[in-house]
mmCIF file of C-alpha atoms in Angstrom:
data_model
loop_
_atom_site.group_PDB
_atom_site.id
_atom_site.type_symbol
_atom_site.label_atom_id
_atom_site.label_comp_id
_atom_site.label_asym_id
_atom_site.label_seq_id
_atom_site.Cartn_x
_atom_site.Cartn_y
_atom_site.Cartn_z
ATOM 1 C CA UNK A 1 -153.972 -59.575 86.219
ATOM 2 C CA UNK A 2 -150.458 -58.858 86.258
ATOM 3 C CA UNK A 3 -150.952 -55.866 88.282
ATOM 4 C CA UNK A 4 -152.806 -57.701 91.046
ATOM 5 C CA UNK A 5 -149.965 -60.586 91.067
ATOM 6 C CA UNK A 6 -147.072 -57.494 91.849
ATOM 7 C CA UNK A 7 -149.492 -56.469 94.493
ATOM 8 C CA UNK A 8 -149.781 -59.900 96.364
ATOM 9 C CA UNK A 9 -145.785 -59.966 95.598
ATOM 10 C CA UNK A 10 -145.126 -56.489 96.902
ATOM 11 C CA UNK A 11 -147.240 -57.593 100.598
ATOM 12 C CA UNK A 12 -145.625 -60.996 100.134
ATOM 13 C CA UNK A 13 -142.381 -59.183 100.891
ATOM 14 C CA UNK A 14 -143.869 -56.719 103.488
ATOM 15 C CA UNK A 15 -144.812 -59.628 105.316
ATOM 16 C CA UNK A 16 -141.620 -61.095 105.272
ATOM 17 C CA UNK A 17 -139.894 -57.777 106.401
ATOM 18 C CA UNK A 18 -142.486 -57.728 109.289
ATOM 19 C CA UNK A 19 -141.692 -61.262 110.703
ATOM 20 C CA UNK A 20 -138.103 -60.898 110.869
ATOM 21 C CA UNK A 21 -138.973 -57.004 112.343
ATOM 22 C CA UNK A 22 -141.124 -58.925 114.951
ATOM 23 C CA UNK A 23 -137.849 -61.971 115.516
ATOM 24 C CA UNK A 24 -135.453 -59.253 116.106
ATOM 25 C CA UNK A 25 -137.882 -57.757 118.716
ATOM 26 C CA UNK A 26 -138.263 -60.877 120.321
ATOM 27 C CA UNK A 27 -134.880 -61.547 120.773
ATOM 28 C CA UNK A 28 -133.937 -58.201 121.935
ATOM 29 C CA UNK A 29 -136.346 -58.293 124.589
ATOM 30 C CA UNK A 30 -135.229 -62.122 125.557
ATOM 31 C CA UNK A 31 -132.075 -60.849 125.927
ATOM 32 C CA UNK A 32 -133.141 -58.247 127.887
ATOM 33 C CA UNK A 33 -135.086 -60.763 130.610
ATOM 34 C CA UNK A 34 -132.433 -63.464 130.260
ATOM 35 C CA UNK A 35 -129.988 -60.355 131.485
ATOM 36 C CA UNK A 36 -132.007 -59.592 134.773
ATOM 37 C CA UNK A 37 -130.652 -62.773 136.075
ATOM 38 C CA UNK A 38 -128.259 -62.759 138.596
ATOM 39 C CA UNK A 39 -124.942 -64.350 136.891
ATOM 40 C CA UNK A 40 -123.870 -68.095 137.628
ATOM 41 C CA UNK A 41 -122.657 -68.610 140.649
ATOM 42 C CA UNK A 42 -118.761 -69.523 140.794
ATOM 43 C CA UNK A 43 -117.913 -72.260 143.824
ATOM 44 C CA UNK A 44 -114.996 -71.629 145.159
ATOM 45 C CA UNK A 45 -115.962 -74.142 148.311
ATOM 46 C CA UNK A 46 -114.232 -76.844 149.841
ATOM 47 C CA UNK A 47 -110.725 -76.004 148.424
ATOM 48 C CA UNK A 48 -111.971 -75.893 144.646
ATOM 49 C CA UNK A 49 -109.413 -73.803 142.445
ATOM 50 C CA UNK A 50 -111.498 -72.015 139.949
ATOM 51 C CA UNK A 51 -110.058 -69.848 136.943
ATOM 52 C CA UNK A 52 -112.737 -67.370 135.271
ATOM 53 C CA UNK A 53 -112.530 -64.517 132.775
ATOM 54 C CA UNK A 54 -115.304 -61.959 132.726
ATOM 55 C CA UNK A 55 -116.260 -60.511 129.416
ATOM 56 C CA UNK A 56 -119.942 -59.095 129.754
ATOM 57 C CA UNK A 57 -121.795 -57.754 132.517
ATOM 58 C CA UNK A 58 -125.016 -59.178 133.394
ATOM 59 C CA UNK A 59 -127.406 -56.730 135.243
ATOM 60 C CA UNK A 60 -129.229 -57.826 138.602
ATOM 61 C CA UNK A 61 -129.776 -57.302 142.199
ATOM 62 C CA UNK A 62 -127.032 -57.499 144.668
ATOM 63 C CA UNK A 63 -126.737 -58.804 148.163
ATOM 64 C CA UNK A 64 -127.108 -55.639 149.541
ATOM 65 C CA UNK A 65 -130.810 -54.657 149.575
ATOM 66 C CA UNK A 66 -130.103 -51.402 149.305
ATOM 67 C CA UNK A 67 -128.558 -51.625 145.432
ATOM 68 C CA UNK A 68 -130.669 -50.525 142.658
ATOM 69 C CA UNK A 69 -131.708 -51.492 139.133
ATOM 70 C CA UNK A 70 -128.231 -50.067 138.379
ATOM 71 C CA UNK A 71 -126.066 -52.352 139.490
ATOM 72 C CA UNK A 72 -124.029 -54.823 137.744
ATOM 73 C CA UNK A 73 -122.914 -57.864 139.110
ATOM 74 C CA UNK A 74 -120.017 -59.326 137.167
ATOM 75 C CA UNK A 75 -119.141 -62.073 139.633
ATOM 76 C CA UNK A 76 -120.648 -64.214 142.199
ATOM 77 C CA UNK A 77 -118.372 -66.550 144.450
ATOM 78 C CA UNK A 78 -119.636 -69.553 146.904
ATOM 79 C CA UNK A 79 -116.945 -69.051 149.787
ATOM 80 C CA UNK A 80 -118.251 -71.272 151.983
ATOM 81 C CA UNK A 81 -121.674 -72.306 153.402
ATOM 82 C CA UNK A 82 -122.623 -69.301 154.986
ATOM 83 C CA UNK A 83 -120.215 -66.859 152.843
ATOM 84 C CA UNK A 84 -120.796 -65.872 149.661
ATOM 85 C CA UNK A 85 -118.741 -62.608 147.508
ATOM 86 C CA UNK A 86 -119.709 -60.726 144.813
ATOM 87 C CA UNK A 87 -118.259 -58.107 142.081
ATOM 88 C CA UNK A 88 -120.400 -55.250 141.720
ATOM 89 C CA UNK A 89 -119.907 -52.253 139.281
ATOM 90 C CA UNK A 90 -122.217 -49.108 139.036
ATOM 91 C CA UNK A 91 -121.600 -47.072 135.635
ATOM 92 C CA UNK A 92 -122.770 -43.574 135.501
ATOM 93 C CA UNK A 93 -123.033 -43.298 131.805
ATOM 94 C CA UNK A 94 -122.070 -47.085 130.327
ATOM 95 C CA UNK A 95 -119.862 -45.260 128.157
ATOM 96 C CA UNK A 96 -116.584 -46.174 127.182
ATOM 97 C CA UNK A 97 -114.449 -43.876 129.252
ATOM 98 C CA UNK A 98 -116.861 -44.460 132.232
ATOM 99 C CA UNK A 99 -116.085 -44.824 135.975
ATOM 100 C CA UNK A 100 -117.413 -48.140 136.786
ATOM 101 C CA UNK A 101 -117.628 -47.631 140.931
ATOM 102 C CA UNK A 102 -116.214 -51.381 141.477
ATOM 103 C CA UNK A 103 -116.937 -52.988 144.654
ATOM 104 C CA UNK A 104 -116.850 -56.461 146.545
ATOM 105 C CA UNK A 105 -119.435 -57.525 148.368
ATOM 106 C CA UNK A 106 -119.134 -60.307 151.283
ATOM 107 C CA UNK A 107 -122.446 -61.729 153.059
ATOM 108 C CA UNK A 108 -121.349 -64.099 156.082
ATOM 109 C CA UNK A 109 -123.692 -65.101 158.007
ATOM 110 C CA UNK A 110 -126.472 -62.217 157.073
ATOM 111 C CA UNK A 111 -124.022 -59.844 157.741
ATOM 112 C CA UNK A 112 -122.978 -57.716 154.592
ATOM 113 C CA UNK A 113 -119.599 -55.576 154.200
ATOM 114 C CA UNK A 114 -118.814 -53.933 151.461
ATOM 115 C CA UNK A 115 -115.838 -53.017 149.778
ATOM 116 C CA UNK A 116 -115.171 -50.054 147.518
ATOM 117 C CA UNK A 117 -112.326 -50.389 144.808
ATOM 118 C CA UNK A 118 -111.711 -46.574 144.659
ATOM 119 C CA UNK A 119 -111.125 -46.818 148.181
ATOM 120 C CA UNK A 120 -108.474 -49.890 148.029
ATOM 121 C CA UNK A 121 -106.571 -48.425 145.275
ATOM 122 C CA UNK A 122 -106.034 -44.878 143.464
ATOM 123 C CA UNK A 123 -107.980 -44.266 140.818
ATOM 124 C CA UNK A 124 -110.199 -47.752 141.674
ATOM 125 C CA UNK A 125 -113.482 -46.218 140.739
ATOM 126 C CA UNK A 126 -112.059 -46.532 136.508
ATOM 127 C CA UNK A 127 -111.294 -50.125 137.245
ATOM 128 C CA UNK A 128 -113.642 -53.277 136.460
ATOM 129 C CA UNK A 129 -113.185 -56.746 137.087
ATOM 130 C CA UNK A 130 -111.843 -58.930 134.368
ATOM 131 C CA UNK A 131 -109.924 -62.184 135.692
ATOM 132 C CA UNK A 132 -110.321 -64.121 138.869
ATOM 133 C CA UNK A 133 -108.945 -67.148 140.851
ATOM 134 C CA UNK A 134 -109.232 -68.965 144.035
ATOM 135 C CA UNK A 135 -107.458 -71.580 145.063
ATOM 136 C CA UNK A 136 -106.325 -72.768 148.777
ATOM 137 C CA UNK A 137 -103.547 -73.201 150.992
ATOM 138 C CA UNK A 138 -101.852 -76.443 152.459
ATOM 139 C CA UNK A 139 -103.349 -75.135 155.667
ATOM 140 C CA UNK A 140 -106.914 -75.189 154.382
ATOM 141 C CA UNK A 141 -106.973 -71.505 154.304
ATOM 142 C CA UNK A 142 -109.348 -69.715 151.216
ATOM 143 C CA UNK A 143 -107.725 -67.621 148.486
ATOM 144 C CA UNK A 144 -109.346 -65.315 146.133
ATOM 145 C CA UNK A 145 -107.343 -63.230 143.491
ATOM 146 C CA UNK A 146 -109.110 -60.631 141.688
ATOM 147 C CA UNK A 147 -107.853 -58.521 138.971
ATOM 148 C CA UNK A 148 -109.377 -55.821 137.299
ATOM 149 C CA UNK A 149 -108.556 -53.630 134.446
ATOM 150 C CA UNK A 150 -108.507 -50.253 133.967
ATOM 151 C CA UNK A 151 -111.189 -48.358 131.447
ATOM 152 C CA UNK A 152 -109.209 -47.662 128.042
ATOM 153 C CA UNK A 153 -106.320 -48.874 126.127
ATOM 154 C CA UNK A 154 -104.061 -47.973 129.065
ATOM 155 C CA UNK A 155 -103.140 -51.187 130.173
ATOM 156 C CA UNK A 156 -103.190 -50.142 134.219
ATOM 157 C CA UNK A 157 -104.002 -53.549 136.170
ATOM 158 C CA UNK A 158 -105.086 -53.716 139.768
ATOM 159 C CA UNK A 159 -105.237 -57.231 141.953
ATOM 160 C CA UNK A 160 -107.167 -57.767 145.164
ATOM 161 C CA UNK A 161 -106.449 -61.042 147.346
ATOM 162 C CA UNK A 162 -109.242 -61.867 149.205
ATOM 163 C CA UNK A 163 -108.478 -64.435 152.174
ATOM 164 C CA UNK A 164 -111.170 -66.772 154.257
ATOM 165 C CA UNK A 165 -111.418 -68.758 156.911
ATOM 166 C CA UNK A 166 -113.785 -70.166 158.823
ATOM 167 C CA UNK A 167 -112.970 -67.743 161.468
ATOM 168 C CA UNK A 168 -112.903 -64.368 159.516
ATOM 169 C CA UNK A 169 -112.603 -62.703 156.045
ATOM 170 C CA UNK A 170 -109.665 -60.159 154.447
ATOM 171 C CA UNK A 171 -109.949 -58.255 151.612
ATOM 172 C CA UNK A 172 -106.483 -56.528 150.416
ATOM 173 C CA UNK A 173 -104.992 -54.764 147.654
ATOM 174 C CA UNK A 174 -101.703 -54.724 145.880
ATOM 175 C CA UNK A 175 -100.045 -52.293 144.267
ATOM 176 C CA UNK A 176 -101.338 -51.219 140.372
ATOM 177 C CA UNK A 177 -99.521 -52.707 137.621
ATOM 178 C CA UNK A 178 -98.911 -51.841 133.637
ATOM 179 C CA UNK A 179 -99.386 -54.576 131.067
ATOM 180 C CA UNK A 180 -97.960 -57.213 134.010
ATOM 181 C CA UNK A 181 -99.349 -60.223 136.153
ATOM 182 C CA UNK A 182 -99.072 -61.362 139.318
ATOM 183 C CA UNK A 183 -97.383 -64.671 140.187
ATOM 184 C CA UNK A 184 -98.883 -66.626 143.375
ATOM 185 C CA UNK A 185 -96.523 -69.515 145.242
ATOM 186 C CA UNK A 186 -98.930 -72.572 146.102
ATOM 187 C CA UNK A 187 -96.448 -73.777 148.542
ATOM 188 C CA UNK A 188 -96.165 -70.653 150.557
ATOM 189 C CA UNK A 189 -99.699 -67.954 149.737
ATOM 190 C CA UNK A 190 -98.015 -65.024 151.466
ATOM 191 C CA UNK A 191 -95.320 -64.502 148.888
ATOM 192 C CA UNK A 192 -96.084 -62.859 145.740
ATOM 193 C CA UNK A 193 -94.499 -61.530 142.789
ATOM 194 C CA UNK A 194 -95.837 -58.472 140.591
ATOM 195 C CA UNK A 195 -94.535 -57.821 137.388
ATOM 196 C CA UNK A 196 -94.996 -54.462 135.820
ATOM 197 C CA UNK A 197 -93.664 -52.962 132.611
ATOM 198 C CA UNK A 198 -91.154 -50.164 133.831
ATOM 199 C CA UNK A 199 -91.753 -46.595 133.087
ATOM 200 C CA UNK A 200 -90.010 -46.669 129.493
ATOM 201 C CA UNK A 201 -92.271 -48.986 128.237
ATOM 202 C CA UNK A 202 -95.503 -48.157 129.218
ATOM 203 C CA UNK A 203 -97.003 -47.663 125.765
ATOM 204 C CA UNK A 204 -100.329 -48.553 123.712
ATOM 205 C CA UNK A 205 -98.060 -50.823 121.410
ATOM 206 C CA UNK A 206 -99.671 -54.471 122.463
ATOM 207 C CA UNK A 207 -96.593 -56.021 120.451
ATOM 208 C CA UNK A 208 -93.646 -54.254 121.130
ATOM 209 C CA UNK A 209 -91.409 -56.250 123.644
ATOM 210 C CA UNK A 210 -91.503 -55.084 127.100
ATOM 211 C CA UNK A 211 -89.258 -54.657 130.501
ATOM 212 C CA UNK A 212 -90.749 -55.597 133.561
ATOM 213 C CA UNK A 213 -89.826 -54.672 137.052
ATOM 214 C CA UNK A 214 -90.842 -57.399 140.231
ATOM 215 C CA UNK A 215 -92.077 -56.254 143.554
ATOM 216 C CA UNK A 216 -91.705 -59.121 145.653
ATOM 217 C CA UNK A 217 -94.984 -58.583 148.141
ATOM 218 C CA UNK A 218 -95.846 -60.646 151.313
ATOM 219 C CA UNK A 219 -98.799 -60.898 153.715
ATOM 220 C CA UNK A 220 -98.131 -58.900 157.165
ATOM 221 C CA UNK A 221 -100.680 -59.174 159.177
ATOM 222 C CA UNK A 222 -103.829 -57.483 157.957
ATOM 223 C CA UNK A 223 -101.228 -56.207 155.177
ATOM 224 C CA UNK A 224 -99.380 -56.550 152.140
ATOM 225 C CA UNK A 225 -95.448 -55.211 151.892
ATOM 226 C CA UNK A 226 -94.119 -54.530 148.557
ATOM 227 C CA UNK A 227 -90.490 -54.210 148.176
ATOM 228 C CA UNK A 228 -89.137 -53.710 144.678
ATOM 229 C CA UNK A 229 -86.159 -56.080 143.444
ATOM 230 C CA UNK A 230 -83.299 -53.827 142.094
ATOM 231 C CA UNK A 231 -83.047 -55.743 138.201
ATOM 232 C CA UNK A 232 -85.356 -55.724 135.652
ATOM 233 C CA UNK A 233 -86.260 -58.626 133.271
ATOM 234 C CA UNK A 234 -86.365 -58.487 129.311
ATOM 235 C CA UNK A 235 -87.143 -57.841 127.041
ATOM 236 C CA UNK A 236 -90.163 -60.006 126.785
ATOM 237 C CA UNK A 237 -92.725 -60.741 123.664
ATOM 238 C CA UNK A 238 -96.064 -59.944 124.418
ATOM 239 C CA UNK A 239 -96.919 -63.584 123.674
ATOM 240 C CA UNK A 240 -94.788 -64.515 127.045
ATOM 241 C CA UNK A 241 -97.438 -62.372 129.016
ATOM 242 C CA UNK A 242 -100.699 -63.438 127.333
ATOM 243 C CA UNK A 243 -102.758 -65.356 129.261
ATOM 244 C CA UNK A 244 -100.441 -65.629 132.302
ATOM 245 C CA UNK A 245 -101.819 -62.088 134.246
ATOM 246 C CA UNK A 246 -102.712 -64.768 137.058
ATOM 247 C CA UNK A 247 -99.878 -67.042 137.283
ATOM 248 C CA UNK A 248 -99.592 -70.060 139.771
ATOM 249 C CA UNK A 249 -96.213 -71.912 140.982
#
């Protein structure tokens, strides 16, 4: 008798075991559907300013028909009507260290152009997107900022400014940045500051106070000038920094 009770107590527990087995299964592969989704998209229409972080990639198709299974999308913007923008990134290995092969994606009108980040800045390809906002201009005119971070502890930042109009679309890139944030004037969207921690400081230490050198950059045309201001600024805390990598004035 008491050896057929530990029996039905023994399967009592298998069964138990097996159920949440069969749960965690479940919600693996949920997770696994939920991610073929494409992600939400962000409006960024009719002068909306917008103000996202990015923390995990959600896999999907792209715009581009010719993208595969591979691809992650790890933002999708509504421009306008007719435009729409997304942040693609293709690992090789989804490792750590990896190369993430970064690139922007504009559809206007059925007409797709891609842009690749390893050609827009050195060393893009080890960049991913992490931060993002749009806002507009007293003129009406579309703003994008996009800034992506590099793989690793090494604190190397990269901003694109992508500019629309109803007439056409520009996609530009700054200069790269350590540790530092860009600072965007409302009143006037060609002038912008970048702040980078100077050469001395450029360590792993995420609470050691920093100096940071400005570039003051401005919109030329079809391109941004840099020109670097002959001061520094600091030392400054960490906590000055945090949260301010897209600053607005």
């Amino acid at each position: 008798m008491g050896h057929s009770v530990k029996i039905k107590n023994q399967l009592a527990v298998i069964n138990v075991i097996f159920v949440i087995i069969l749960m965690q299964a479940s919600h693996r592969l949920f997770a696994e559907i939920e991610n073929d989704n494409p992600t939400t998209v962000i409006k960024a229409i009719n002068c909306m300013e917008t103000h996202d972080k990015f923390m995990s990639p959600i896999l999907g198709m792209g715009l581009n028909e010719s993208m595969n299974r591979g691809v992650v999308i790890r933002a999708k913007y509504l421009l306008q009507k007719n435009t729409t923008l997304e942040v693609t990134e293709q690992p090789r290995t989804h490792s750590g260290d990896d190369a993430y092969n970064s690139m922007i994606v504009v559809n206007r009108a059925n007409k797709t152009k891609e842009y690749v980040l390893a050609q827009l800045i050195k060393r893009g390809g080890y960049f991913r997107l992490w931060q993002a906002s749009s806002f507009c201009s007293m003129s009406g005119h579309g703003f994008l900022i996009l800034a992506f971070q590099a793989v690793g502890a090494s604190g190397w930042e990269a901003y694109v400014l992508v500019r629309w109009s109803h007439s056409r679309i520009d996609v530009n890139a700054f200069p790269t940045v350590s540790q530092g944030k860009i600072v965007v004037d409302r009143a006037d969207a060609k002038d912008y500051e970048l702040w980078s921690a100077i050469d001395a400081d450029m360590t792993d230490c995420t609470a050691c106070p920093k100096h940071y050198e400005i570039q003051d950059c401005q919109l030329d045309g079809d391109s941004i000038r840099c020109k670097m201001r002959k001061r520094t600024i600091g030392p400054l805390s960490p906590k000055d920094m945090k949260g301010k990598e897209i600053t607005f004035k």
